[in-house]
Short mmCIF file of C-alpha atoms in Angstrom, two decimals:
data_model
loop_
_atom_site.label_atom_id
_atom_site.label_comp_id
_atom_site.label_asym_id
_atom_site.label_seq_id
_atom_site.Cartn_x
_atom_site.Cartn_y
_atom_site.Cartn_z
CA MET A 123 -0.63 108.71 -48.73
CA GLU A 124 0.90 111.16 -46.28
CA GLN A 125 4.45 112.15 -47.20
CA ILE A 126 7.13 111.72 -44.56
CA SER A 127 9.42 114.73 -44.12
CA GLN A 128 13.16 114.35 -44.48
CA LYS A 129 13.65 115.10 -40.79
CA ASP A 130 11.21 112.37 -39.81
CA ARG A 131 12.79 109.96 -42.31
CA ASN A 132 16.18 110.50 -40.73
CA ILE A 133 14.78 109.70 -37.29
CA LEU A 134 13.11 106.52 -38.54
CA ARG A 135 16.15 105.35 -40.49
CA ASP A 136 18.38 105.87 -37.46
CA LEU A 137 16.02 103.68 -35.42
CA ALA A 138 16.11 101.03 -38.16
CA LYS A 139 19.92 101.11 -38.05
CA ARG A 140 19.82 100.71 -34.30
CA GLN A 141 17.48 97.73 -34.56
CA MET A 142 19.68 96.04 -37.16
CA GLU A 143 22.76 96.64 -35.02
CA ILE A 144 21.17 94.99 -32.00
CA ALA A 145 19.66 92.16 -34.05
CA ASN A 146 23.09 91.29 -35.45
CA SER A 147 24.83 91.40 -32.07
CA GLN A 148 26.34 88.34 -30.44
CA GLN A 149 23.98 88.87 -27.51
CA MET A 150 20.93 88.48 -29.75
CA GLU A 151 22.39 85.46 -31.49
CA THR A 152 22.92 83.85 -28.08
CA LEU A 153 19.37 84.76 -27.02
CA LYS A 154 17.84 83.07 -30.07
CA LYS A 155 19.83 79.93 -29.30
CA GLU A 156 18.50 80.08 -25.75
CA TRP A 157 14.93 80.23 -27.04
CA MET A 158 15.54 77.24 -29.29
CA ARG A 159 17.11 75.35 -26.40
CA HIS A 160 14.14 76.20 -24.21
CA ASN A 161 11.46 75.29 -26.76
CA THR A 162 13.18 72.00 -27.60
CA PHE A 163 13.17 71.04 -23.91
CA GLN A 164 16.89 71.12 -23.27
CA PRO A 165 17.99 71.96 -19.70
CA GLY A 166 18.78 75.56 -18.85
CA ARG A 167 17.41 78.72 -17.32
CA PRO A 168 13.75 79.81 -17.50
CA MET A 169 12.95 82.37 -20.19
CA ILE A 170 11.41 85.69 -19.14
CA THR A 171 9.33 88.14 -21.17
CA VAL A 172 7.18 91.17 -20.46
CA GLU A 173 4.41 92.08 -22.90
CA LEU A 174 4.79 95.77 -23.71
CA GLY A 175 1.62 96.22 -25.76
CA THR A 176 -0.88 96.74 -22.96
CA PHE A 177 1.15 99.49 -21.27
CA ALA A 178 3.01 100.93 -24.27
CA GLN A 179 1.05 104.19 -23.87
CA ASP A 180 2.82 104.55 -20.52
CA ILE A 181 6.29 104.26 -22.04
CA LEU A 182 6.49 105.19 -25.71
CA PRO A 183 4.78 108.61 -26.17
CA PRO A 184 7.52 110.64 -24.40
CA MET A 185 10.09 108.97 -26.66
CA LEU A 186 8.48 109.95 -29.98
CA GLN A 187 10.35 112.58 -32.00
CA CYS A 188 8.66 112.52 -35.39
CA GLN A 189 6.10 115.21 -36.30
CA GLY A 190 3.98 113.66 -39.05
CA GLU A 191 1.14 111.31 -38.12
CA LYS A 192 2.27 108.46 -40.40
CA ALA A 193 5.88 108.89 -39.30
CA ARG A 194 4.83 108.74 -35.64
CA GLN A 195 2.95 105.49 -36.24
CA MET A 196 6.03 103.95 -37.80
CA GLU A 197 8.25 105.36 -35.06
CA TRP A 198 5.96 103.80 -32.46
CA SER A 199 6.52 100.39 -34.10
CA LEU A 200 10.28 100.78 -34.27
CA ARG A 201 10.62 101.99 -30.69
CA ALA A 202 8.37 99.15 -29.52
CA ASN A 203 10.76 96.75 -31.27
CA LEU A 204 13.62 98.10 -29.14
CA ALA A 205 11.93 98.92 -25.82
CA ASN A 206 12.20 95.53 -24.12
CA TYR A 207 15.88 95.21 -24.97
CA GLU A 208 16.91 98.77 -24.20
CA LEU A 209 14.63 99.49 -21.25
CA PHE A 210 13.63 96.22 -19.58
CA GLY A 211 16.39 93.70 -20.23
CA ASP A 212 14.12 90.67 -20.64
CA ASP A 213 14.34 87.87 -23.23
CA THR A 214 12.39 89.61 -25.98
CA VAL A 215 14.04 89.04 -29.36
CA VAL A 216 15.04 92.02 -31.51
CA ARG A 217 14.48 90.86 -35.08
CA ASP A 218 16.78 91.51 -38.03
CA HIS A 219 13.80 92.39 -40.22
CA ILE A 220 10.37 94.03 -40.33
CA PRO A 221 7.74 91.24 -40.40
CA ILE A 222 4.69 91.71 -42.62
CA GLY A 223 1.92 89.10 -42.78
CA TRP A 224 -0.80 88.47 -45.35
CA ASN A 225 -3.57 90.37 -43.53
CA THR A 226 -5.78 87.30 -43.30
CA TRP A 227 -9.10 87.59 -41.47
CA PHE A 228 -11.94 85.47 -40.11
CA GLN A 229 -15.43 86.78 -39.25
CA PRO A 230 -17.36 84.26 -37.11
CA PHE A 231 -20.89 83.54 -38.35
CA GLY A 232 -20.53 86.45 -40.79
CA LEU A 233 -21.55 88.89 -38.05
CA GLU A 234 -19.86 92.17 -37.17
CA VAL A 235 -18.59 92.43 -33.60
CA LYS A 236 -20.02 95.62 -32.11
CA ILE A 237 -18.17 97.34 -29.28
CA GLU A 238 -19.06 100.38 -27.20
CA HIS A 239 -16.17 102.22 -25.56
CA VAL A 240 -16.32 104.46 -22.52
CA LYS A 241 -16.77 108.04 -23.68
CA GLY A 242 -15.07 111.13 -22.33
CA ALA A 243 -11.81 109.46 -21.29
CA ALA A 244 -8.62 110.05 -23.25
CA GLN A 245 -7.22 106.55 -22.72
CA SER A 246 -9.95 104.29 -21.42
CA LEU A 247 -9.83 100.52 -21.62
CA GLY A 248 -13.49 100.24 -20.60
CA HIS A 249 -15.67 98.70 -23.28
CA HIS A 250 -18.78 96.60 -23.76
CA PHE A 251 -19.69 94.12 -26.50
CA VAL A 252 -23.11 94.94 -27.93
CA PRO A 253 -24.82 91.55 -28.48
CA SER A 254 -26.10 90.64 -31.93
CA ILE A 255 -27.69 87.54 -30.37
CA LYS A 256 -29.93 88.57 -27.47
CA ASP A 257 -32.16 85.51 -27.27
CA PHE A 258 -30.27 82.45 -28.46
CA GLU A 259 -33.28 80.53 -29.77
CA GLU A 260 -35.10 83.46 -31.34
CA ASP A 261 -31.95 84.92 -32.91
CA PHE A 262 -30.34 81.64 -33.91
CA HIS A 263 -31.19 82.27 -37.58
CA LYS A 264 -28.71 85.16 -37.54
CA LEU A 265 -25.81 82.76 -37.16
CA GLY A 266 -24.76 82.36 -40.79
CA ARG A 267 -21.63 80.96 -42.34
CA SER A 268 -18.39 82.56 -41.26
CA ARG A 269 -16.56 84.76 -43.72
CA PHE A 270 -12.80 84.82 -44.23
CA GLY A 271 -10.18 86.04 -46.64
CA ALA A 272 -6.89 87.86 -47.07
CA ASP A 273 -6.27 91.50 -47.95
CA ARG A 274 -3.17 90.96 -50.06
CA GLU A 275 -3.23 94.49 -51.44
CA ALA A 276 -3.11 96.03 -47.98
CA ALA A 277 -0.30 93.67 -47.03
CA ASP A 278 1.64 94.62 -50.15
CA ARG A 279 1.12 98.33 -49.49
CA GLN A 280 2.37 97.94 -45.95
CA MET A 281 5.39 96.04 -47.15
CA ALA A 282 6.15 98.65 -49.81
CA GLN A 283 5.95 101.50 -47.26
CA TRP A 284 8.54 99.90 -45.02
CA GLU A 285 10.76 98.87 -47.91
CA GLU A 286 10.79 102.41 -49.27
CA LEU A 287 11.60 103.84 -45.86
CA CYS A 288 14.30 101.49 -44.60
CA GLY A 289 14.45 98.30 -46.65
CA ASP A 290 18.09 99.02 -47.52
CA ILE A 291 18.89 99.04 -43.79
CA LEU A 292 16.41 96.65 -42.19
CA PRO A 293 14.98 94.02 -44.56
CA VAL A 294 11.22 93.71 -44.84
CA LYS A 295 10.12 90.07 -44.91
CA ARG A 296 6.89 88.17 -45.27
CA ARG A 297 6.37 86.64 -41.85
CA GLY A 298 3.37 85.31 -39.96
CA ILE A 299 2.30 84.35 -36.46
CA CYS A 300 0.60 81.29 -35.03
CA LEU A 301 -2.83 80.16 -36.25
CA ILE A 302 -5.51 81.30 -33.81
CA ALA A 303 -8.96 79.86 -33.05
CA SER A 304 -10.76 80.63 -29.79
CA LEU A 305 -14.29 79.45 -30.36
CA THR A 306 -15.96 80.49 -27.11
CA GLN A 307 -14.51 83.99 -27.40
CA ASP A 308 -16.18 84.25 -30.80
CA LEU A 309 -19.50 83.34 -29.21
CA VAL A 310 -19.22 85.78 -26.31
CA HIS A 311 -18.31 88.64 -28.65
CA LEU A 312 -21.68 88.13 -30.36
CA MET A 313 -23.82 87.43 -27.29
CA SER A 314 -23.56 88.00 -23.57
CA MET A 315 -21.80 85.42 -21.44
CA GLU A 316 -25.12 84.77 -19.69
CA THR A 317 -26.71 83.99 -23.05
CA MET A 318 -23.94 81.55 -23.90
CA PHE A 319 -24.22 79.82 -20.52
CA THR A 320 -27.99 79.49 -20.56
CA ALA A 321 -28.03 78.35 -24.19
CA MET A 322 -26.24 75.15 -23.19
CA TYR A 323 -29.09 74.41 -20.79
CA ASP A 324 -32.12 75.84 -22.61
CA ALA A 325 -31.21 74.92 -26.20
CA PRO A 326 -28.51 72.22 -26.13
CA GLU A 327 -29.12 70.97 -29.66
CA LEU A 328 -28.90 74.46 -31.12
CA PHE A 329 -25.76 75.18 -29.10
CA HIS A 330 -24.12 72.05 -30.48
CA GLN A 331 -25.20 73.12 -33.95
CA ALA A 332 -23.60 76.53 -33.49
CA MET A 333 -20.34 75.07 -32.19
CA ASP A 334 -20.25 72.48 -34.95
CA SER A 335 -20.83 75.13 -37.60
CA LEU A 336 -18.17 77.44 -36.20
CA THR A 337 -15.66 74.58 -35.98
CA ASP A 338 -16.28 73.56 -39.58
CA ASP A 339 -15.90 77.18 -40.67
CA TYR A 340 -12.48 77.36 -39.03
CA LEU A 341 -11.42 74.19 -40.82
CA SER A 342 -12.63 75.71 -44.09
CA TYR A 343 -10.59 78.81 -43.31
CA PHE A 344 -7.52 76.63 -42.75
CA ASP A 345 -8.16 74.96 -46.11
CA PHE A 346 -8.46 78.39 -47.75
CA LEU A 347 -5.07 79.41 -46.38
CA GLU A 348 -3.59 76.20 -47.76
CA LYS A 349 -5.12 76.59 -51.24
CA GLU A 350 -4.02 80.22 -51.43
CA GLY A 351 -0.47 79.43 -50.28
CA LEU A 352 -0.78 81.78 -47.29
CA TYR A 353 0.91 79.69 -44.63
CA LEU A 354 4.13 81.21 -43.35
CA PRO A 355 6.85 79.63 -41.17
CA THR A 356 6.39 79.41 -37.41
CA THR A 357 9.76 77.93 -36.48
CA GLY A 358 11.72 80.90 -35.14
CA ASP A 359 11.15 84.38 -33.75
CA GLN A 360 7.56 84.56 -34.98
CA LEU A 361 5.07 85.45 -32.26
CA LEU A 362 3.20 82.68 -30.53
CA CYS A 363 0.21 84.07 -28.65
CA GLN A 364 0.62 84.89 -24.96
CA GLY A 365 3.94 86.71 -25.18
CA THR A 366 6.18 83.88 -26.33
CA TYR A 367 7.95 82.64 -29.46
CA CYS A 368 7.62 79.82 -31.97
CA PHE A 369 11.21 78.54 -31.95
CA THR A 370 11.06 74.82 -32.75
CA ASP A 371 12.75 72.06 -34.73
CA GLU A 372 9.53 70.04 -35.09
CA LEU A 373 7.95 72.02 -37.94
CA PRO A 374 9.04 72.62 -41.56
CA GLU A 375 10.51 75.91 -42.74
CA HIS A 376 8.06 76.03 -45.63
CA PRO A 377 4.63 75.01 -44.30
CA ARG A 378 1.85 74.05 -46.68
CA SER A 379 -0.97 73.31 -44.26
CA SER A 380 -2.24 73.98 -40.75
CA ARG A 381 -0.59 70.74 -39.63
CA GLU A 382 2.81 72.32 -40.26
CA VAL A 383 2.43 75.47 -38.12
CA TRP A 384 1.89 76.45 -34.49
CA GLY A 385 -1.70 76.93 -33.38
CA TYR A 386 -3.24 78.63 -30.39
CA LEU A 387 -6.54 78.20 -28.53
CA ASP A 388 -8.08 79.29 -25.25
CA SER A 389 -11.48 79.24 -23.59
CA GLN A 390 -11.45 81.87 -20.86
CA GLU A 391 -15.17 82.41 -21.23
CA THR A 392 -16.05 78.94 -19.92
CA VAL A 393 -14.31 79.25 -16.56
CA GLY A 394 -17.77 79.07 -14.93
CA VAL A 395 -18.83 75.96 -16.86
CA SER A 396 -18.80 72.62 -15.02
CA PRO A 397 -16.33 69.90 -16.11
CA ALA A 398 -19.20 67.72 -17.30
CA MET A 399 -20.65 70.48 -19.49
CA MET A 400 -17.18 71.34 -20.80
CA GLU A 401 -16.77 67.75 -21.92
CA GLU A 402 -20.20 67.76 -23.57
CA PHE A 403 -20.45 71.19 -25.16
CA ILE A 404 -16.95 72.62 -25.62
CA LEU A 405 -14.05 70.19 -25.65
CA PRO A 406 -15.13 67.99 -28.60
CA TYR A 407 -15.00 71.04 -30.86
CA TYR A 408 -11.68 72.23 -29.47
CA GLN A 409 -10.34 68.72 -30.02
CA LYS A 410 -11.35 68.89 -33.66
CA VAL A 411 -9.48 72.17 -34.18
CA MET A 412 -6.42 71.14 -32.17
CA ALA A 413 -6.02 68.05 -34.33
CA GLN A 414 -5.50 70.32 -37.34
CA TYR A 415 -2.47 72.08 -35.82
CA GLY A 416 1.15 71.01 -36.01
CA LEU A 417 2.00 72.18 -32.49
CA VAL A 418 -0.28 73.79 -29.92
CA SER A 419 -0.07 76.49 -27.26
CA TYR A 420 -3.16 76.49 -25.04
CA GLY A 421 -4.71 78.84 -22.54
CA CYS A 422 -4.89 82.42 -21.35
CA CYS A 423 -6.37 83.44 -17.97
CA GLU A 424 -8.50 80.34 -17.42
CA PRO A 425 -7.21 77.79 -14.88
CA VAL A 426 -6.23 74.86 -17.09
CA ASP A 427 -5.85 72.40 -14.20
CA GLY A 428 -9.59 71.72 -14.44
CA ILE A 429 -9.33 70.30 -17.97
CA TRP A 430 -5.84 68.80 -17.80
CA ASP A 431 -6.82 65.22 -17.00
CA CYS A 432 -9.85 64.97 -19.27
CA PHE A 433 -8.51 66.91 -22.26
CA LEU A 434 -5.14 68.64 -22.43
CA SER A 435 -3.08 65.70 -21.20
CA LYS A 436 -4.36 63.69 -24.17
CA GLN A 437 -3.13 66.12 -26.85
CA PRO A 438 0.09 64.79 -28.45
CA ASN A 439 0.88 68.10 -30.16
CA LEU A 440 0.57 70.28 -27.01
CA ARG A 441 3.87 72.07 -26.32
CA LYS A 442 2.96 75.12 -24.18
CA VAL A 443 0.24 75.61 -21.61
CA SER A 444 -0.72 78.77 -19.73
CA ILE A 445 -0.37 78.64 -15.97
CA SER A 446 -2.44 81.70 -15.09
CA PRO A 447 -2.75 83.47 -11.71
CA TRP A 448 -5.92 81.42 -11.11
CA CYS A 449 -4.33 78.06 -11.88
CA ASN A 450 -3.35 75.39 -9.36
CA GLU A 451 0.41 75.65 -9.78
CA GLU A 452 1.25 72.56 -7.75
CA LYS A 453 -1.13 70.33 -9.69
CA MET A 454 0.19 71.54 -13.03
CA GLY A 455 3.78 71.27 -11.82
CA GLU A 456 3.22 67.60 -11.02
CA ALA A 457 1.41 67.07 -14.31
CA LEU A 458 4.11 68.69 -16.45
CA LYS A 459 7.18 67.39 -14.63
CA GLY A 460 9.44 65.77 -17.21
CA LYS A 461 6.91 66.40 -20.00
CA ARG A 462 7.58 68.06 -23.36
CA VAL A 463 5.12 70.82 -22.48
CA VAL A 464 6.30 74.27 -21.35
CA TYR A 465 5.00 75.44 -17.97
CA GLN A 466 4.28 78.99 -19.18
CA ARG A 467 3.63 80.85 -15.95
CA LYS A 468 1.74 84.15 -16.06
CA PRO A 469 2.58 85.89 -12.74
CA SER A 470 -0.08 88.11 -11.20
CA PRO A 471 -0.04 91.50 -12.95
CA ASN A 472 -0.65 93.28 -9.64
CA PHE A 473 3.01 93.37 -8.65
CA LEU A 474 4.06 95.30 -11.75
CA GLY A 475 0.80 97.04 -12.58
CA VAL A 476 -0.33 98.42 -9.19
CA GLY A 477 1.42 101.25 -7.38
CA ALA A 478 4.43 103.35 -8.23
CA GLN A 479 6.86 101.11 -6.31
CA LEU A 480 7.43 97.37 -6.43
CA ASP A 481 6.68 95.37 -3.32
CA GLU A 482 9.88 93.41 -3.80
CA GLU A 483 9.43 91.10 -0.85
CA ALA A 484 5.94 90.03 -1.93
CA LEU A 485 7.06 89.65 -5.56
CA ARG A 486 9.96 87.43 -4.53
CA ALA A 487 7.62 85.23 -2.49
CA HIS A 488 5.25 84.99 -5.46
CA ILE A 489 7.97 83.88 -7.85
CA ARG A 490 9.60 81.51 -5.34
CA HIS A 491 6.27 79.72 -5.09
CA THR A 492 6.26 79.28 -8.88
CA VAL A 493 9.88 78.12 -8.98
CA GLN A 494 9.13 75.50 -6.35
CA ALA A 495 5.89 74.34 -7.99
CA ALA A 496 7.48 74.10 -11.45
CA ARG A 497 10.64 72.24 -10.41
CA GLY A 498 11.28 69.52 -12.97
CA CYS A 499 9.27 71.38 -15.64
CA GLN A 500 10.36 73.58 -18.54
CA LEU A 501 9.55 76.92 -16.92
CA GLU A 502 8.82 80.16 -18.75
CA LEU A 503 7.70 83.42 -17.10
CA THR A 504 5.53 85.69 -19.23
CA GLN A 505 4.22 88.89 -17.69
CA ARG A 506 0.95 89.93 -19.30
CA ASP A 507 -2.12 92.08 -18.60
CA VAL A 508 -0.27 95.05 -17.13
CA TYR A 509 -1.95 98.30 -18.17
CA THR A 510 0.22 100.85 -16.41
CA VAL A 511 3.68 100.92 -14.86
CA ALA A 512 3.35 104.46 -13.49
CA GLY A 513 5.35 105.71 -16.46
CA SER A 514 8.48 104.02 -15.12
CA PRO A 515 10.57 101.74 -17.35
CA GLU A 516 12.94 101.46 -14.38
CA LYS A 517 10.20 99.69 -12.47
CA VAL A 518 9.90 97.11 -15.25
CA ARG A 519 13.67 96.61 -15.42
CA ARG A 520 13.81 96.03 -11.67
CA TYR A 521 10.91 93.59 -11.96
CA VAL A 522 12.82 91.57 -14.56
CA GLU A 523 15.97 91.63 -12.42
CA ILE A 524 14.06 90.18 -9.47
CA LEU A 525 12.58 87.42 -11.62
CA ARG A 526 16.04 86.53 -12.89
CA GLU A 527 17.45 86.47 -9.37
CA GLU A 528 14.71 84.18 -8.10
CA CYS A 529 15.06 81.88 -11.09
CA LEU A 530 18.70 81.24 -10.22
CA ALA A 531 17.34 78.74 -7.68
CA PHE A 532 15.43 76.83 -10.38
#
């Protein structure tokens, strides 16, 4: 293992001290209470977050001071923990600990996902999934049982590294995130979207067999986590997919099964599938997985209004639903009015992610439309899918300020 120099250690420990100072502040205590209020459907202001991860390369590199490679990786993590609070001013929580999970994993159908990245570009997001299944019927035999497990040793090593570095300043705790299962994404990562679409038509029985097998494998994975005692609490500042938090009073602090944690699903890949085919080929399997969760957050970029009436509205454990840029906001506003389901709006990333300057007038109009559509709902604004901010944290801060100003009318 690479040794961290004393100079780098001092930089990292100072960052840990800064994180602990912020985490223990009255402001952060108030923010956590606001998240609990919000997620338990008490009246109050909308919560606002900006996901840093997709544009971190725009913000963090100039801030790095450490010299060693390992030290720089750890510095990246610590500065990412502080960036939203110090630079953007949104409702991201600064934790009073370093969270380390169990390094659990799930490999659908036992097949490796192969990805080709664009070559010759220093920071390219362009990539292509190389299909393992090219002809669904001819290659169906390749779809074996899914593999899953937990790399406890790697998790313990990671925990020990952080404890040795700053455990006396910033505690290192075993913490998890929500339980994730996105079945159609698993399929598309192993075959082209065209192959998935045509398989429903050309080989319906085999497609059902594949979905049934994958669903059962996920349930076996959930059972494995239960038998191995690997479930961790999802009741506080743990991450819930899609840039939000798990704060809740509906789940136990010491979960023993999948029915005692938050779960997450989406099906972006089926946006081009008709409602009738969704009900036949997709939703029965999603229903089976959703029933295993304690609470559910659903959706990413797909417009959920198309499956609200026939599926999502019938899920008693649904608590958050993604209202993407392609969603019918008015329909979902009417559907969620007065319901115990968060209207988690994902504003268009174009306002923050395109151009060096904000188009403030257009942004305000965009958010006003959301505020009007979501009146009577529990509104949350989560900015995702931004890949550059022109290197300007000030742009992000101003963006958050405008969202707050417009939400005053909510």
